[in-house]
């Protein structure tokens, strides 16, 4: 067999790298690291030269880097050059493209949502449009990834597309790509008279100014007696933006967060006079509120500046930094933990991959007590415990399955084909009895791979009874199975409320974008209603901030 050999310059480069690494770490008395670096280089060399098949050195490097970080925490990862642009888009909320979400349906990729005001929106793309061609290529058979890669590009460049609308008409146009910035604050409005409501969904660059503008906009519209900040399912982002947002509500030079790493300790304080120092605040959180959203919620709680309502937050108190590692690849690694004003770290005690950062059961011996500025008791151990706990509002597995399989969107397409686009009030829109009956008819020939928990449990009991030869029990189980009604049509009516809400949201999205969907959800949201009630009860609001401890676990 003919072996591939490293050329002279490759060998010299590898030797130089090895000498540099060995010299650097020998000076730091870190013989173990230098030794392991030498072993890693030797392993890669031997695999490249002597493995029975030709190996891809890029894949070797990817596998080696992934292996090195796998045993650390869920947030430390190696990002190769090919994935850096996607990583930057995810962390900054900005990318070059036409500004549309897309989905697969059969042989075609369709528009799932054009962002409001984006190039795709201005060009006339609608939900349900299917791509017929892109840059002169027939788009039939394209995957979502193939369409996405063709639509993205440098701002200022253009892409020619042809789409087919739901009514069968076609649109051919040339769209100029732009720097797409996904809003961190997609909605600001009123939850009740005098009570503002703002959904803050992402801590991307510039979200502080978005939030400030949103609050000032509400104050211009009318008297703002209280404000609800919704951080539910906000996964975080830039720490600096979180600090500036807290600064809107607390005195200048207030310490918001301290980050402590192996090399240094950094203190982050507010730098400006507060724009809204006396505005009553309620912050909504849930188990998916993480990182920067926990900094805002936790520090406002520690400073007795807001009442928190919802469920214990995710528990991500780790700071990530990106380090260049050569050839446009980067290493995103955890470099510090952050601590909020009471001194507690909100990171879950066990942040291994087995936990994925979620807060599990914590022994009392590992939970420590801290105090807010007013002396209220708060605790560490993982996440932020709200002042007023509520039960999460789960969507059923059946309703979630309908959405995941695209049936809700497909029915929305049929609805628009029949009725067209109408003038609606996003806040009050609901589907009618006839609309739901039409959906039930639409689902008649659809297969839904769903099995209720009751039927799953009966299957297990039946199998156990057969193994144990309990024939009399088998007969009882058969009787229960015969009585159990969990066919698709029955489940449509069992979970009707959730399904109607999903259909209404999809239809509102087609008329009023994401802000309309959020507006539509406000009136039926129990936690928003709880927040409104509290903000209208000033004595109770103040009592909580002065006296009430949070639950320990």
Coordinates of C-alpha atoms in Angstrom, one line a residue:
X1 CA 0.0 0.0 0.0
X2 CA 1.2 3.5 -0.8
X3 CA 1.3 5.7 2.2
X4 CA 0.8 9.4 2.3
X5 CA 3.8 11.2 3.7
X6 CA 4.1 14.5 5.3
X7 CA 6.2 16.8 3.2
X8 CA 9.4 18.4 4.6
X9 CA 7.7 21.7 5.5
X10 CA 4.9 19.9 7.2
X11 CA 7.3 17.9 9.4
X12 CA 9.3 21.0 10.2
X13 CA 6.1 22.9 11.1
X14 CA 4.9 20.1 13.4
X15 CA 8.3 19.9 15.1
X16 CA 8.4 23.7 15.6
X17 CA 4.9 23.6 17.1
X18 CA 5.9 20.8 19.4
X19 CA 9.1 22.6 20.5
X20 CA 7.1 25.8 21.1
X21 CA 4.5 24.1 23.2
X22 CA 7.0 22.1 25.2
X23 CA 9.2 25.2 25.9
X24 CA 6.2 27.3 26.8
X25 CA 4.8 24.9 29.3
X26 CA 8.1 23.7 30.6
X27 CA 8.7 27.3 31.8
X28 CA 5.4 27.1 33.6
X29 CA 6.3 23.8 35.2
X30 CA 3.4 22.1 33.5
X31 CA 5.1 19.0 32.2
X32 CA 1.9 17.1 32.0
X33 CA 0.3 19.4 29.5
X34 CA 3.4 19.5 27.3
X35 CA 3.6 15.7 27.4
X36 CA 0.0 15.3 26.4
X37 CA 0.4 17.8 23.6
X38 CA 3.2 15.7 22.2
X39 CA 1.1 12.6 22.4
X40 CA -1.8 14.3 20.6
X41 CA 0.5 15.4 17.8
X42 CA 2.0 11.9 17.5
X43 CA -1.4 10.2 17.4
X44 CA -2.6 12.6 14.6
X45 CA 0.6 12.0 12.6
X46 CA 0.4 8.2 12.9
X47 CA -3.3 8.2 11.9
X48 CA -2.6 10.5 9.0
X49 CA 0.3 8.4 7.7
X50 CA -0.5 4.8 8.6
X51 CA -4.2 4.4 8.9
X52 CA -5.6 1.8 6.3
X53 CA -7.8 4.4 4.6
X54 CA -7.2 8.0 3.8
X55 CA -8.3 10.1 6.8
X56 CA -9.7 13.6 6.8
X57 CA -7.4 15.6 9.1
X58 CA -10.1 18.2 9.7
X59 CA -12.5 15.6 11.0
X60 CA -9.7 14.2 13.2
X61 CA -9.2 17.6 14.7
X62 CA -12.9 18.1 15.2
X63 CA -13.2 14.8 17.0
X64 CA -10.1 15.5 19.1
X65 CA -11.4 18.9 20.1
X66 CA -14.9 17.7 20.8
X67 CA -13.4 14.9 23.0
X68 CA -11.3 17.4 25.0
X69 CA -14.3 19.5 26.0
X70 CA -16.9 16.8 26.3
X71 CA -16.2 16.0 30.0
X72 CA -16.3 19.7 31.1
X73 CA -19.6 21.6 31.0
X74 CA -22.4 21.8 28.4
X75 CA -21.3 25.3 27.2
X76 CA -17.6 24.7 26.4
X77 CA -17.2 23.7 22.7
X78 CA -14.9 23.8 19.8
X79 CA -16.3 25.7 16.8
X80 CA -14.6 25.0 13.4
X81 CA -14.3 27.7 10.7
X82 CA -17.3 26.2 8.9
X83 CA -19.6 26.8 11.8
X84 CA -18.3 30.2 13.0
X85 CA -20.8 32.3 10.9
X86 CA -23.8 30.3 12.3
X87 CA -22.4 30.7 15.8
X88 CA -22.1 34.5 15.4
X89 CA -25.6 34.7 14.0
X90 CA -26.9 32.8 17.0
X91 CA -25.0 34.9 19.6
X92 CA -25.5 38.3 18.1
X93 CA -29.0 37.8 16.5
X94 CA -27.6 39.3 13.3
X95 CA -26.8 37.7 9.9
X96 CA -26.8 38.6 6.2
X97 CA -29.8 37.4 4.3
X98 CA -33.4 38.1 3.3
X99 CA -35.0 37.6 6.8
X100 CA -37.4 34.6 6.6
X101 CA -37.8 31.4 8.5
X102 CA -38.4 28.4 6.2
X103 CA -39.7 24.8 6.5
X104 CA -39.8 21.6 4.4
X105 CA -43.1 20.3 2.9
X106 CA -42.8 17.4 0.5
X107 CA -40.5 18.3 -2.5
X108 CA -40.5 22.0 -1.7
X109 CA -39.2 24.4 0.9
X110 CA -41.8 26.9 2.0
X111 CA -41.8 30.2 3.8
X112 CA -42.7 29.6 7.5
X113 CA -42.4 33.3 8.6
X114 CA -41.0 36.5 7.0
X115 CA -39.7 38.8 9.6
X116 CA -41.7 42.0 9.8
X117 CA -40.0 44.8 7.7
X118 CA -37.3 42.4 6.4
X119 CA -36.3 42.3 2.6
X120 CA -38.5 39.1 2.2
X121 CA -41.5 40.9 3.8
X122 CA -41.1 44.0 1.7
X123 CA -40.7 41.8 -1.5
X124 CA -44.2 40.3 -0.8
X125 CA -43.3 36.9 0.5
X126 CA -46.0 35.3 2.6
X127 CA -46.3 32.3 5.0
X128 CA -47.0 29.2 2.8
X129 CA -45.2 30.5 -0.3
X130 CA -43.1 27.7 -1.8
X131 CA -39.8 28.3 -3.5
X132 CA -39.8 27.4 -7.2
X133 CA -36.4 28.7 -8.1
X134 CA -33.5 30.4 -6.5
X135 CA -30.7 32.2 -8.4
X136 CA -32.0 30.5 -11.6
X137 CA -31.9 26.9 -10.1
X138 CA -35.0 24.8 -9.9
X139 CA -35.7 24.5 -6.2
X140 CA -37.8 21.3 -6.4
X141 CA -36.1 18.8 -4.1
X142 CA -34.0 21.3 -2.3
X143 CA -33.6 20.8 1.5
X144 CA -34.0 23.6 4.1
X145 CA -30.2 23.8 4.4
X146 CA -29.8 24.2 0.6
X147 CA -32.4 27.0 0.4
X148 CA -31.0 28.7 3.5
X149 CA -27.4 28.7 2.2
X150 CA -28.6 30.3 -1.1
X151 CA -30.7 33.0 0.6
X152 CA -27.9 34.0 3.0
X153 CA -25.1 36.2 1.8
X154 CA -23.2 39.4 2.2
X155 CA -25.5 42.5 2.8
X156 CA -25.9 44.5 -0.4
X157 CA -25.8 41.4 -2.7
X158 CA -28.9 40.2 -4.5
X159 CA -30.6 36.9 -5.0
X160 CA -33.3 36.2 -7.6
X161 CA -36.2 34.0 -6.5
X162 CA -39.5 32.7 -7.8
X163 CA -42.3 31.6 -5.4
X164 CA -45.8 30.3 -5.7
X165 CA -48.4 31.8 -3.4
X166 CA -51.1 29.8 -1.7
X167 CA -53.7 31.0 -4.3
X168 CA -51.5 29.6 -7.2
X169 CA -50.2 32.9 -8.4
X170 CA -46.5 33.4 -8.8
X171 CA -44.0 36.1 -7.8
X172 CA -40.6 36.5 -9.4
X173 CA -38.3 39.1 -7.9
X174 CA -34.8 40.0 -7.0
X175 CA -34.2 40.6 -3.3
X176 CA -31.3 42.6 -1.9
X177 CA -29.8 41.0 1.2
X178 CA -29.4 43.0 4.3
X179 CA -27.9 42.7 7.8
X180 CA -30.8 41.0 9.5
X181 CA -31.2 41.9 13.1
X182 CA -33.7 39.8 15.1
X183 CA -35.4 42.1 17.7
X184 CA -34.6 41.3 21.3
X185 CA -37.8 43.0 22.4
X186 CA -40.5 41.8 20.0
X187 CA -43.5 43.3 21.8
X188 CA -44.5 46.2 24.1
X189 CA -48.1 46.9 24.9
X190 CA -50.7 47.0 27.7
X191 CA -51.7 44.1 29.9
X192 CA -54.4 46.2 31.6
X193 CA -55.2 49.9 32.2
X194 CA -52.0 51.5 33.4
X195 CA -50.0 48.2 33.4
X196 CA -47.5 47.9 30.7
X197 CA -46.2 44.5 29.4
X198 CA -43.0 43.9 27.5
X199 CA -41.7 40.6 26.1
X200 CA -37.9 40.5 26.2
X201 CA -36.9 37.3 24.3
X202 CA -33.1 37.6 23.7
X203 CA -30.1 39.5 25.1
X204 CA -28.6 40.4 21.8
X205 CA -26.4 43.4 21.1
X206 CA -28.5 46.6 21.5
X207 CA -31.4 45.1 23.4
X208 CA -30.9 47.6 26.3
X209 CA -31.8 50.4 23.9
X210 CA -34.7 48.5 22.5
X211 CA -36.1 47.9 26.0
X212 CA -35.6 51.5 27.1
X213 CA -37.3 52.8 23.9
X214 CA -40.2 50.4 24.5
X215 CA -40.8 51.7 28.1
X216 CA -40.5 55.3 27.0
X217 CA -43.0 54.5 24.2
X218 CA -45.5 53.2 26.7
X219 CA -45.1 56.3 28.9
X220 CA -45.9 58.5 25.9
X221 CA -49.1 56.5 25.2
X222 CA -50.5 56.9 28.7
X223 CA -49.9 56.7 32.5
X224 CA -47.6 53.8 33.3
X225 CA -48.4 52.7 36.8
X226 CA -46.6 49.4 36.7
X227 CA -44.6 47.3 34.3
X228 CA -44.4 43.5 33.6
X229 CA -41.1 42.3 32.1
X230 CA -41.5 38.9 30.6
X231 CA -38.3 36.9 30.7
X232 CA -39.9 33.5 30.3
X233 CA -37.9 31.2 28.0
X234 CA -35.2 33.9 27.5
X235 CA -32.0 32.0 27.1
X236 CA -29.7 35.0 27.8
X237 CA -26.9 36.6 25.8
X238 CA -24.6 39.5 26.4
X239 CA -23.9 40.2 30.1
X240 CA -23.2 43.9 29.5
X241 CA -26.7 44.4 28.1
X242 CA -28.1 42.8 31.3
X243 CA -26.1 45.2 33.5
X244 CA -27.3 48.2 31.5
X245 CA -31.0 47.0 31.7
X246 CA -30.8 46.7 35.5
X247 CA -29.4 50.2 35.5
X248 CA -32.7 51.5 34.2
X249 CA -34.3 50.8 37.6
X250 CA -31.6 51.1 40.3
X251 CA -29.2 53.9 41.4
X252 CA -26.0 54.7 39.6
X253 CA -22.9 52.7 40.7
X254 CA -25.0 49.8 42.0
X255 CA -23.1 46.5 41.7
X256 CA -25.2 44.1 39.6
X257 CA -22.9 41.1 39.1
X258 CA -19.4 39.9 39.9
X259 CA -17.6 37.3 37.7
X260 CA -15.0 35.2 39.3
X261 CA -12.6 33.1 37.3
X262 CA -9.1 31.6 37.8
X263 CA -7.3 34.6 36.6
X264 CA -9.4 37.6 37.7
X265 CA -12.5 38.9 39.4
X266 CA -14.6 41.6 37.6
X267 CA -17.2 43.8 39.1
X268 CA -20.0 45.2 36.9
X269 CA -21.8 48.3 38.2
X270 CA -24.5 50.5 36.7
X271 CA -23.0 53.6 35.1
X272 CA -26.0 56.0 34.6
X273 CA -28.7 57.5 36.6
X274 CA -31.8 55.3 36.4
X275 CA -34.4 56.3 33.9
X276 CA -37.3 54.6 35.8
X277 CA -36.2 54.6 39.5
X278 CA -39.7 54.3 41.0
X279 CA -41.6 52.3 38.4
X280 CA -43.2 49.2 40.1
X281 CA -41.9 46.0 38.4
X282 CA -43.0 42.4 38.1
X283 CA -40.6 40.0 36.3
X284 CA -42.0 36.8 34.9
X285 CA -39.6 33.8 34.8
X286 CA -39.7 30.0 34.1
X287 CA -37.4 27.0 33.9
X288 CA -36.1 28.2 30.6
X289 CA -35.0 31.6 31.8
X290 CA -31.2 31.4 31.8
X291 CA -27.9 33.3 31.9
X292 CA -28.4 37.1 31.3
X293 CA -32.1 36.9 32.0
X294 CA -31.2 35.3 35.4
X295 CA -28.8 38.2 36.1
X296 CA -31.6 40.7 35.5
X297 CA -34.3 38.8 37.4
X298 CA -31.9 37.8 40.3
X299 CA -30.3 41.2 40.8
X300 CA -33.7 43.0 40.8
X301 CA -34.8 40.5 43.4
X302 CA -31.6 40.9 45.5
X303 CA -32.0 44.7 45.3
X304 CA -35.7 44.4 46.3
X305 CA -36.6 46.2 43.1
X306 CA -39.0 43.8 41.5
X307 CA -41.3 40.9 42.5
X308 CA -40.6 37.7 40.6
X309 CA -43.5 35.4 39.5
X310 CA -43.3 32.0 37.9
X311 CA -41.0 28.9 38.3
X312 CA -37.4 28.4 39.4
X313 CA -35.1 29.5 36.6
X314 CA -32.7 27.3 34.6
X315 CA -29.5 27.9 36.7
X316 CA -26.8 29.0 34.3
X317 CA -24.3 31.1 36.1
X318 CA -21.3 30.3 33.9
X319 CA -19.5 33.0 31.8
X320 CA -18.3 32.0 28.3
X321 CA -15.5 33.6 26.3
X322 CA -14.4 32.9 22.8
X323 CA -10.8 32.4 22.1
X324 CA -9.3 32.2 18.5
X325 CA -7.3 28.9 18.1
X326 CA -6.1 29.4 14.6
X327 CA -7.4 29.1 11.0
X328 CA -10.6 31.0 11.8
X329 CA -11.7 28.4 14.3
X330 CA -12.6 29.4 17.9
X331 CA -13.0 27.8 21.3
X332 CA -16.0 28.9 23.3
X333 CA -15.1 28.1 26.9
X334 CA -16.3 28.7 30.4
X335 CA -14.0 31.2 32.1
X336 CA -15.9 32.3 35.2
X337 CA -19.0 32.1 37.4
X338 CA -21.1 35.1 38.1
X339 CA -22.5 36.2 41.4
X340 CA -25.4 38.5 41.9
X341 CA -25.7 41.3 44.6
X342 CA -26.7 39.0 47.5
X343 CA -23.5 37.0 46.9
X344 CA -25.2 33.9 45.6
X345 CA -24.2 32.1 42.4
X346 CA -27.2 30.9 40.5
X347 CA -25.3 28.1 38.7
X348 CA -26.8 24.7 39.3
X349 CA -24.5 22.7 41.6
X350 CA -24.0 19.9 39.1
X351 CA -23.5 21.3 35.6
X352 CA -22.2 18.2 34.0
X353 CA -23.6 17.0 30.6
X354 CA -25.9 14.5 32.5
X355 CA -27.8 17.5 34.0
X356 CA -27.6 19.8 31.0
X357 CA -27.7 22.7 33.4
X358 CA -31.2 21.9 34.7
X359 CA -31.8 22.3 38.4
X360 CA -32.5 18.8 39.9
X361 CA -33.2 17.8 43.5
X362 CA -30.7 19.5 45.8
X363 CA -29.8 18.2 49.2
X364 CA -30.4 20.8 52.0
X365 CA -26.8 20.5 53.1
X366 CA -25.7 22.1 49.8
X367 CA -28.1 25.0 49.9
X368 CA -26.9 28.2 51.4
X369 CA -28.9 31.2 52.7
X370 CA -28.3 34.8 51.5
X371 CA -30.1 38.1 52.1
X372 CA -31.5 40.7 49.9
X373 CA -30.9 44.4 50.5
X374 CA -34.0 44.5 52.7
X375 CA -33.0 41.4 54.6
X376 CA -35.2 38.9 52.9
X377 CA -33.9 35.3 52.7
X378 CA -32.9 33.9 49.3
X379 CA -31.0 30.8 48.5
X380 CA -28.5 29.3 46.1
X381 CA -28.3 25.8 44.7
X382 CA -29.4 26.5 41.2
X383 CA -31.4 29.2 39.5
X384 CA -33.5 31.9 40.9
X385 CA -36.5 31.0 43.0
X386 CA -39.4 33.5 42.3
X387 CA -41.1 35.3 45.1
X388 CA -44.5 34.0 44.0
X389 CA -44.4 30.4 42.5
X390 CA -46.9 29.3 40.0
X391 CA -47.5 26.0 38.2
X392 CA -46.1 25.9 34.7
X393 CA -48.7 25.9 31.8
X394 CA -47.7 22.8 29.8
X395 CA -49.0 22.0 26.3
X396 CA -50.2 18.5 25.9
X397 CA -48.0 16.0 24.0
X398 CA -50.9 15.5 21.5
X399 CA -51.2 19.2 20.7
X400 CA -47.4 19.5 20.5
X401 CA -47.3 16.5 18.1
X402 CA -49.9 18.2 15.8
X403 CA -47.7 21.3 15.7
X404 CA -44.4 19.4 15.2
X405 CA -45.9 17.4 12.2
X406 CA -46.9 20.6 10.5
X407 CA -50.7 20.0 10.7
X408 CA -51.4 23.4 12.3
X409 CA -49.5 25.2 9.5
X410 CA -51.0 23.1 6.8
X411 CA -54.5 23.9 8.0
X412 CA -53.5 27.6 8.2
X413 CA -52.6 27.3 4.5
X414 CA -56.0 25.8 3.7
X415 CA -57.7 28.5 5.7
X416 CA -56.0 31.3 3.8
X417 CA -56.7 29.6 0.4
X418 CA -60.4 29.5 1.3
X419 CA -60.9 32.9 3.1
X420 CA -57.9 34.9 2.0
X421 CA -56.3 37.6 4.2
X422 CA -58.7 39.6 6.3
X423 CA -58.6 42.5 8.7
X424 CA -58.4 41.2 12.2
X425 CA -57.7 42.4 15.7
X426 CA -54.7 40.4 16.8
X427 CA -55.5 40.9 20.5
X428 CA -59.0 39.5 20.4
X429 CA -58.9 37.1 17.4
X430 CA -60.3 33.6 18.2
X431 CA -61.3 30.8 15.8
X432 CA -65.0 30.0 15.5
X433 CA -66.9 26.8 16.1
X434 CA -67.0 26.3 12.4
X435 CA -63.3 26.8 12.1
X436 CA -62.6 24.0 14.6
X437 CA -65.1 21.7 12.9
X438 CA -63.2 22.4 9.7
X439 CA -60.0 21.4 11.4
X440 CA -61.5 18.1 12.7
X441 CA -62.6 17.4 9.1
X442 CA -59.1 18.3 7.9
X443 CA -57.6 15.8 10.3
X444 CA -59.9 12.9 9.2
X445 CA -57.3 11.3 6.9
X446 CA -54.2 12.3 8.9
X447 CA -52.1 9.8 10.8
X448 CA -51.0 11.1 14.2
X449 CA -48.3 8.9 15.8
X450 CA -49.5 9.6 19.3
X451 CA -50.1 7.2 22.2
X452 CA -51.6 8.4 25.5
X453 CA -49.7 7.8 28.7
X454 CA -52.6 5.6 29.9
X455 CA -52.4 3.3 26.9
X456 CA -48.6 3.1 27.2
X457 CA -49.0 2.2 30.8
X458 CA -51.6 -0.5 30.0
X459 CA -49.3 -2.0 27.4
X460 CA -46.6 -2.4 30.1
X461 CA -49.0 -3.9 32.6
X462 CA -50.3 -6.3 29.9
X463 CA -46.8 -7.4 29.0
X464 CA -45.9 -7.9 32.7
X465 CA -49.2 -9.9 33.3
X466 CA -48.4 -12.1 30.3
X467 CA -44.9 -12.8 31.7
X468 CA -46.2 -13.6 35.1
X469 CA -49.1 -15.6 33.6
X470 CA -51.8 -13.7 35.4
X471 CA -54.6 -14.6 32.9
X472 CA -57.4 -13.1 35.0
X473 CA -55.6 -9.7 35.0
X474 CA -55.1 -9.9 31.2
X475 CA -58.9 -10.0 30.8
X476 CA -59.4 -6.9 32.9
X477 CA -56.7 -5.1 30.9
X478 CA -58.4 -6.0 27.7
X479 CA -61.6 -4.6 29.1
X480 CA -59.9 -1.3 30.0
X481 CA -58.3 -1.1 26.6
X482 CA -61.7 -1.5 24.9
X483 CA -63.1 1.4 27.1
X484 CA -60.1 3.7 26.6
X485 CA -60.9 6.3 23.9
X486 CA -57.7 8.1 22.7
X487 CA -58.2 8.0 19.0
X488 CA -57.3 11.1 17.0
X489 CA -60.8 12.6 16.9
X490 CA -61.4 12.1 20.6
X491 CA -58.0 13.7 21.4
X492 CA -58.9 16.7 19.2
X493 CA -61.8 17.4 21.5
X494 CA -60.0 16.5 24.7
X495 CA -57.2 19.0 24.0
X496 CA -59.5 21.4 22.1
X497 CA -58.5 24.6 23.9
X498 CA -54.8 24.1 23.3
X499 CA -55.4 23.2 19.7
X500 CA -57.6 26.3 19.1
X501 CA -54.9 28.5 20.6
X502 CA -52.3 27.0 18.3
X503 CA -54.5 27.5 15.2
X504 CA -55.4 31.1 16.2
X505 CA -51.7 31.9 16.8
X506 CA -50.8 30.6 13.4
X507 CA -53.5 32.6 11.7
X508 CA -52.6 35.8 13.6
X509 CA -48.9 35.3 12.6
X510 CA -50.0 35.5 9.0
X511 CA -51.7 38.8 9.5
X512 CA -49.8 40.6 12.3
X513 CA -46.4 38.9 12.6
X514 CA -44.8 37.8 15.9
X515 CA -46.0 40.9 17.8
X516 CA -49.6 39.9 16.9
X517 CA -49.1 36.4 18.3
X518 CA -47.7 37.8 21.6
X519 CA -50.6 40.3 21.8
X520 CA -53.1 37.4 21.2
X521 CA -51.7 35.4 24.1
X522 CA -51.9 38.1 26.8
X523 CA -55.6 37.9 27.8
X524 CA -55.4 34.1 28.5
X525 CA -52.1 34.1 30.3
X526 CA -52.6 33.3 34.0
X527 CA -49.2 34.6 35.1
X528 CA -49.7 37.9 33.4
X529 CA -53.1 38.2 35.1
X530 CA -51.4 37.4 38.4
X531 CA -48.8 40.1 37.8
X532 CA -51.6 42.7 36.9
X533 CA -53.4 41.8 40.1
X534 CA -50.3 42.3 42.2
X535 CA -49.3 45.6 40.6
X536 CA -52.9 46.9 41.3
X537 CA -52.4 45.9 45.0
X538 CA -49.7 48.3 46.1
X539 CA -49.7 47.3 49.8
X540 CA -49.2 43.6 48.9
X541 CA -46.5 44.5 46.4
X542 CA -44.6 46.5 48.9
X543 CA -45.0 43.8 51.6
X544 CA -43.4 41.2 49.4
X545 CA -40.4 43.4 48.7
X546 CA -39.9 44.2 52.4
X547 CA -40.8 41.0 54.2
X548 CA -41.3 37.9 52.1
X549 CA -38.6 35.2 51.9
X550 CA -38.4 32.9 48.9
X551 CA -38.9 29.2 49.2
X552 CA -35.7 27.2 50.0
X553 CA -36.2 24.6 47.2

